[in-house]
Amino acid sequence: MSIISTDISKAVELLNNEELVAIPTETVYGLAGNIFSEKAVKAIFETKERPFFNPLIVHIPNINYLDTIVETIPEKAKLLAEAFWPGPITLVLKKKSIIPDLITGGKDTVAVRVPNHPLTLDLLGKLDFPLAAPSANPFNRISPTKAEHVESYFKDKIKMVLDGGACKSGIESTIIGFENGEPIIYRLGSTPIEAIEAVVGTIEVKNKKEVAPDAPGMLERHYAPKTKTILTSHLKEAVEANKNLRIGLLTYNDILNDDAIHFKIVLSEGKNLEEAASKLYDALHQLDQQDLDLIIAERLPDYGLGKSINDRLTRATKS
Ligand code: TXA
Ligand code: MG
């Protein structure tokens, strides 16, 4: 029997009973549990096979809830929350002691956001606690943007995926931490840097593992298909060089035709970065099911969401 359902009251009941439910957000599906339940939070780590040092994002119903879980709110954090919530920005702030250490990997900060999905906002409004929710994929694998993706990963491990359709943004939230009151991007994501800078001015990006020890999830290899994947700006040459292999192509809008190509996905024929982002993970899921020897992915323009997509594709291609 399918675990996919739109029954909110069932989701409420499961979560109240310390069980996990996969939930839709505007970015990707999350694997959610009660932040105050040790049983539920441990189950999140176990189900994902995620190491305990990698902390979880806390999902709250609205901006007013922030005071309950964080100690101080820098001025620029307030501006960002007011500008983008509900929406794909996660703020890393000094935590109050009410937040269990298990959520934060022992750190004194907590990552928090208000997700922008009507079903999940409805759900959060019906619960007495926030939801811890990492992306609903096994550790390092491709994030899910459809209920079916979650089902294929976890049908034997969880009881329910709350079906909210395909995620609109399609890549994870942008994560922002604060050093001396100044915002710093720890993870590129669904809110483009340009939009953030319009609110708080020039912002530094520290999303490499070496320079951002404060964002323990920023592993070099992540979001990865099982099939070997390469990223290039020179599609034609890459196809030429690998003609002996069964090739799959992931392009921005290129209409390259070649007999060596067995399967091809064009992210946005009209060159729209929002459209490309929303289709990215589903494309990788599809390509990974074609029994290919090699996925050749095209590098996108290096601005706006193109930067975030290139970041994910780079991590998907690390071996
Ligand atoms: O869009 C999203 O953010 C999705 C949806 C479900 O909300 N969630 C998501 O969660 O991407 P996850 O667990 O896959 O990624 C959370 C990232 C990890 O890289 C983690 O290291 C970082 O957030 N993080 C969590 N708490 C942190 C903290 N206190 N300091 C620094 N980084 C933190
Ligand atoms: Mg993730």
Coordinates of C-alpha atoms and ligand atoms in Angstrom, one line a residue:
M1 CA 0.0 0.0 0.0
S2 CA 1.2 3.5 -0.8
I3 CA 2.4 5.7 2.1
I4 CA 1.5 8.8 0.1
S5 CA -1.6 10.7 1.5
T6 CA -3.1 14.1 1.8
D7 CA -4.7 13.4 5.2
I8 CA -3.5 16.2 7.5
S9 CA -5.3 14.8 10.6
K10 CA -3.4 11.5 10.1
A11 CA -0.1 13.5 9.9
V12 CA -1.0 15.3 13.1
E13 CA -1.8 12.0 14.9
L14 CA 1.5 10.4 13.8
L15 CA 3.6 13.4 14.8
N16 CA 1.8 13.7 18.2
N17 CA 2.7 10.0 18.7
E18 CA 6.5 10.8 18.1
E19 CA 6.5 9.2 14.6
L20 CA 8.0 10.7 11.5
V21 CA 6.0 12.1 8.5
A22 CA 7.6 13.4 5.3
I23 CA 6.3 16.9 4.6
P24 CA 6.1 19.1 1.5
T25 CA 7.9 22.5 1.5
E26 CA 8.5 25.0 -1.3
T27 CA 12.1 23.7 -1.6
V28 CA 12.3 20.0 -1.1
Y29 CA 10.4 17.4 1.0
G30 CA 11.5 17.2 4.6
L31 CA 11.6 14.2 7.0
A32 CA 9.8 15.7 9.9
G33 CA 9.5 14.9 13.7
N34 CA 8.7 16.7 16.9
I35 CA 11.8 18.7 18.0
F36 CA 11.1 17.9 21.7
S37 CA 10.8 14.1 21.2
E38 CA 14.1 12.3 21.6
K39 CA 12.6 9.2 20.0
A40 CA 11.5 11.1 16.9
V41 CA 14.7 13.1 16.4
K42 CA 16.8 9.9 16.8
A43 CA 14.6 8.2 14.2
I44 CA 15.3 11.1 11.8
F45 CA 19.0 10.5 12.0
E46 CA 18.6 6.7 11.8
T47 CA 16.2 6.7 8.8
K48 CA 18.5 9.0 6.8
E49 CA 21.7 7.3 8.1
R50 CA 22.9 10.8 8.9
P51 CA 25.7 11.4 11.3
F52 CA 24.7 13.0 14.6
F53 CA 27.1 15.9 14.2
N54 CA 25.1 17.2 11.3
P55 CA 22.4 19.5 12.8
L56 CA 18.8 19.8 11.7
I57 CA 16.7 22.7 10.6
V58 CA 13.7 23.6 12.9
H59 CA 10.5 24.6 11.0
I60 CA 8.3 27.1 12.8
P61 CA 4.7 28.3 11.9
N62 CA 5.5 32.0 11.9
I63 CA 8.0 34.7 12.7
N64 CA 6.6 35.3 16.2
Y65 CA 7.7 31.9 17.2
L66 CA 11.3 32.9 16.8
D67 CA 11.5 34.4 20.3
T68 CA 10.6 31.0 21.9
I69 CA 13.6 29.3 20.5
V70 CA 16.4 31.8 20.0
E71 CA 18.3 34.0 22.4
T72 CA 19.0 37.1 20.3
I73 CA 17.9 38.3 16.9
P74 CA 20.5 40.5 15.1
E75 CA 18.9 43.5 13.3
K76 CA 19.7 42.1 9.9
A77 CA 18.3 38.7 10.8
K78 CA 15.0 40.4 11.6
L79 CA 15.1 42.2 8.2
L80 CA 15.7 39.0 6.4
A81 CA 12.9 37.1 8.3
E82 CA 10.5 39.9 7.6
A83 CA 11.4 40.1 3.9
F84 CA 11.5 36.4 3.1
W85 CA 9.3 34.3 5.5
P86 CA 7.4 32.2 4.9
G87 CA 10.1 31.3 2.3
P88 CA 13.4 29.6 1.5
I89 CA 15.8 31.3 3.9
T90 CA 17.2 29.5 7.0
L91 CA 18.7 31.6 9.7
V92 CA 21.3 30.3 12.1
L93 CA 20.9 32.0 15.4
K94 CA 22.0 31.6 19.1
K95 CA 19.7 29.0 20.6
K96 CA 17.7 29.0 23.8
S97 CA 18.2 26.1 26.1
I98 CA 14.7 24.8 25.2
I99 CA 16.3 23.5 22.0
P100 CA 17.7 19.9 22.6
D101 CA 21.4 19.4 21.8
L102 CA 20.5 16.5 19.6
I103 CA 18.9 18.9 17.1
T104 CA 22.0 21.2 16.9
G105 CA 24.7 18.6 17.1
G106 CA 25.8 20.2 20.4
K107 CA 26.2 23.6 18.9
D108 CA 25.0 26.8 20.6
T109 CA 23.2 27.9 17.5
V110 CA 20.0 26.6 15.9
A111 CA 18.9 26.7 12.2
V112 CA 15.3 27.9 11.7
R113 CA 12.9 28.8 9.0
V114 CA 9.2 29.3 8.2
P115 CA 8.5 27.1 5.2
N116 CA 6.2 28.4 2.4
H117 CA 3.8 25.6 1.7
P118 CA 0.1 25.8 2.5
L119 CA -0.3 22.2 3.7
T120 CA 2.8 22.3 5.9
L121 CA 1.8 25.7 7.4
D122 CA -1.6 24.3 8.1
L123 CA 0.1 21.3 9.8
L124 CA 2.4 23.4 11.9
G125 CA -0.6 25.4 13.0
K126 CA -2.2 22.2 14.3
L127 CA 0.8 21.1 16.3
D128 CA 2.1 22.2 19.8
F129 CA 5.7 21.9 18.7
P130 CA 8.0 22.9 15.8
L131 CA 9.2 20.3 13.4
A132 CA 12.8 19.2 12.8
A133 CA 13.1 18.3 9.2
P134 CA 16.1 17.6 7.1
S135 CA 15.6 16.8 3.4
A136 CA 13.9 13.4 3.1
N137 CA 16.7 11.5 1.3
P138 CA 19.3 9.1 2.6
F139 CA 22.5 10.8 3.5
N140 CA 24.3 12.3 0.5
R141 CA 21.7 11.2 -2.1
I142 CA 19.5 13.4 -4.3
S143 CA 16.9 15.5 -2.4
P144 CA 13.2 14.7 -3.1
T145 CA 11.0 17.2 -4.8
K146 CA 8.0 14.9 -5.3
A147 CA 6.1 12.6 -2.8
E148 CA 7.1 9.7 -5.1
H149 CA 10.8 10.4 -4.6
V150 CA 10.4 10.1 -0.8
E151 CA 8.3 6.9 -1.2
S152 CA 10.9 5.2 -3.3
Y153 CA 13.6 6.0 -0.6
F154 CA 11.6 5.3 2.6
K155 CA 8.5 3.2 1.9
D156 CA 9.6 0.5 4.4
K157 CA 10.8 3.0 7.0
I158 CA 8.1 5.6 7.5
K159 CA 4.3 5.5 7.6
M160 CA 3.4 8.6 5.7
V161 CA 4.3 11.2 3.1
L162 CA 2.0 14.2 3.2
D163 CA 1.5 14.8 -0.5
G164 CA 1.8 18.5 -1.4
G165 CA 2.6 18.0 -5.1
A166 CA 5.9 18.9 -6.8
C167 CA 8.0 21.4 -4.8
K168 CA 7.9 24.9 -6.5
S169 CA 11.4 26.1 -5.9
G170 CA 13.1 22.7 -6.1
I171 CA 16.4 23.3 -4.3
E172 CA 17.1 23.7 -0.6
S173 CA 16.8 27.0 1.4
T174 CA 19.6 29.5 1.5
I175 CA 21.3 29.2 4.9
I176 CA 22.5 32.4 6.6
G177 CA 24.6 32.6 9.8
F178 CA 25.8 35.7 11.7
E179 CA 29.3 36.7 12.7
N180 CA 29.4 40.0 14.8
G181 CA 25.8 40.8 13.7
E182 CA 26.8 40.5 10.0
P183 CA 25.1 37.9 7.8
I184 CA 27.1 35.2 6.0
I185 CA 25.8 32.7 3.5
Y186 CA 26.6 29.2 4.6
R187 CA 24.7 27.4 1.8
L188 CA 23.6 28.8 -1.5
G189 CA 20.0 27.9 -2.2
S190 CA 16.5 28.9 -3.4
T191 CA 16.8 32.6 -2.5
P192 CA 19.3 34.1 -4.8
I193 CA 22.2 36.2 -3.4
E194 CA 21.0 39.3 -5.3
A195 CA 17.6 39.2 -3.6
I196 CA 19.3 38.9 -0.2
E197 CA 21.8 41.8 -0.9
A198 CA 18.8 44.0 -1.8
V199 CA 17.7 43.7 1.8
V200 CA 21.0 43.6 3.8
G201 CA 23.7 44.9 1.5
T202 CA 26.8 43.0 0.3
I203 CA 27.0 39.6 1.8
E204 CA 29.9 37.1 2.1
V205 CA 29.6 33.5 0.9
K206 CA 31.3 30.8 2.9
N207 CA 29.8 27.6 1.5
K208 CA 32.9 25.5 1.2
K209 CA 33.7 22.9 3.7
E210 CA 37.2 24.2 4.4
V211 CA 36.0 27.7 5.2
A212 CA 32.7 27.0 6.8
P213 CA 33.3 24.5 9.6
D214 CA 30.2 26.1 11.1
A215 CA 28.0 24.5 8.5
P216 CA 28.8 20.8 9.0
G217 CA 26.5 19.6 6.3
M218 CA 28.5 21.2 3.5
L219 CA 30.1 18.1 2.3
E220 CA 31.9 18.1 -1.0
R221 CA 30.0 15.1 -2.2
H222 CA 26.3 15.5 -1.8
Y223 CA 23.0 15.5 -3.7
A224 CA 24.6 12.7 -5.7
P225 CA 23.1 10.3 -8.3
K226 CA 24.6 6.7 -8.2
T227 CA 25.5 7.1 -11.9
K228 CA 28.9 8.8 -12.5
T229 CA 28.2 12.4 -13.4
I230 CA 30.4 15.2 -14.9
L231 CA 29.8 18.9 -15.1
T232 CA 31.0 20.9 -18.1
S233 CA 30.5 24.1 -20.1
H234 CA 31.5 22.2 -23.3
L235 CA 28.8 19.6 -23.9
K236 CA 29.6 18.7 -27.5
E237 CA 33.3 17.9 -26.6
A238 CA 32.3 15.9 -23.6
V239 CA 29.8 13.8 -25.6
E240 CA 32.5 13.3 -28.3
A241 CA 35.0 12.1 -25.8
N242 CA 32.7 9.5 -24.3
K243 CA 31.0 8.1 -27.4
N244 CA 31.7 4.6 -26.3
L245 CA 29.5 5.0 -23.2
R246 CA 25.8 5.0 -22.6
I247 CA 25.4 8.7 -22.1
G248 CA 22.6 10.8 -20.4
L249 CA 22.5 14.5 -20.9
L250 CA 21.3 17.2 -18.5
T251 CA 21.3 20.6 -20.3
Y252 CA 20.0 24.1 -19.5
N253 CA 18.5 24.7 -22.9
D254 CA 20.9 23.2 -25.4
I255 CA 19.3 21.0 -28.1
L256 CA 22.4 19.0 -28.9
N257 CA 21.6 15.9 -30.9
D258 CA 23.9 13.0 -31.1
D259 CA 23.4 9.2 -31.5
A260 CA 25.6 8.6 -28.5
I261 CA 23.0 10.3 -26.3
H262 CA 20.5 7.7 -24.9
F263 CA 18.5 10.0 -22.7
K264 CA 18.2 13.8 -22.5
I265 CA 16.6 16.3 -20.2
V266 CA 16.4 20.0 -21.0
L267 CA 15.8 22.1 -17.8
S268 CA 14.4 25.2 -19.4
E269 CA 13.9 25.7 -23.1
G270 CA 13.2 29.4 -22.4
K271 CA 16.3 29.8 -20.3
N272 CA 14.5 30.5 -17.1
L273 CA 16.6 29.8 -14.0
E274 CA 13.5 29.4 -11.7
E275 CA 12.2 26.7 -14.0
A276 CA 15.6 25.0 -14.2
A277 CA 15.9 24.9 -10.4
S278 CA 12.4 23.5 -9.9
K279 CA 13.2 20.6 -12.3
L280 CA 16.8 19.9 -11.3
Y281 CA 16.4 17.1 -8.7
D282 CA 13.5 15.3 -10.6
A283 CA 15.8 15.3 -13.7
L284 CA 18.6 13.8 -11.7
H285 CA 16.2 11.2 -10.2
Q286 CA 15.1 10.3 -13.8
L287 CA 18.6 10.2 -15.2
D288 CA 19.7 7.9 -12.4
Q289 CA 17.0 5.4 -13.4
Q290 CA 18.1 5.0 -17.0
D291 CA 20.9 2.5 -16.5
L292 CA 23.5 5.0 -18.0
D293 CA 27.3 4.8 -17.8
L294 CA 27.6 8.5 -17.6
I295 CA 25.5 11.7 -16.9
I296 CA 26.9 14.8 -18.6
A297 CA 25.5 17.9 -17.0
E298 CA 25.8 21.4 -18.5
R299 CA 27.1 24.2 -16.2
L300 CA 24.5 27.0 -15.9
P301 CA 25.1 30.8 -16.0
D302 CA 26.9 31.9 -12.8
Y303 CA 24.3 34.3 -11.4
G304 CA 21.1 34.3 -9.5
L305 CA 19.8 30.7 -9.1
G306 CA 22.3 29.6 -11.6
K307 CA 25.0 29.9 -8.8
S308 CA 22.9 27.6 -6.5
I309 CA 22.3 25.1 -9.2
N310 CA 26.0 25.0 -10.2
D311 CA 26.8 24.5 -6.5
R312 CA 24.5 21.4 -6.3
L313 CA 25.8 20.0 -9.6
T314 CA 29.4 20.4 -8.5
R315 CA 28.7 18.4 -5.3
A316 CA 26.8 15.8 -7.3
T317 CA 29.8 15.2 -9.5
K318 CA 32.5 14.8 -6.7
S319 CA 33.6 11.2 -6.4
Ligands
TXA1 O1 15.1 23.8 2.2 C1 15.5 23.2 3.2 O2 16.3 23.8 3.9 C2 15.1 21.8 3.5 C3 13.6 21.8 3.8 C4 13.1 20.4 4.2 O3 13.4 22.7 4.8 N1 15.9 21.2 4.5 C5 17.2 20.9 4.4 O4 17.7 20.3 5.5 O5 17.8 21.1 3.4 P1 19.1 19.5 5.5 O6 19.2 18.9 6.9 O7 19.2 18.6 4.4 O8 20.2 20.6 5.5 C6 20.4 21.4 6.6 C7 21.7 22.1 6.6 C8 22.9 21.1 6.9 O9 23.9 21.4 6.0 C9 23.3 21.5 8.3 O10 24.6 21.3 8.5 C10 22.9 23.0 8.4 O11 21.7 23.1 7.7 N2 22.7 23.4 9.7 C11 21.8 23.0 10.6 N3 21.9 23.6 11.8 C12 23.0 24.4 11.7 C13 23.7 25.2 12.6 N4 23.3 25.3 13.9 N5 24.8 25.8 12.2 C14 25.2 25.7 10.9 N6 24.6 24.9 10.0 C15 23.5 24.2 10.4
MG2 MG 19.9 17.6 2.7

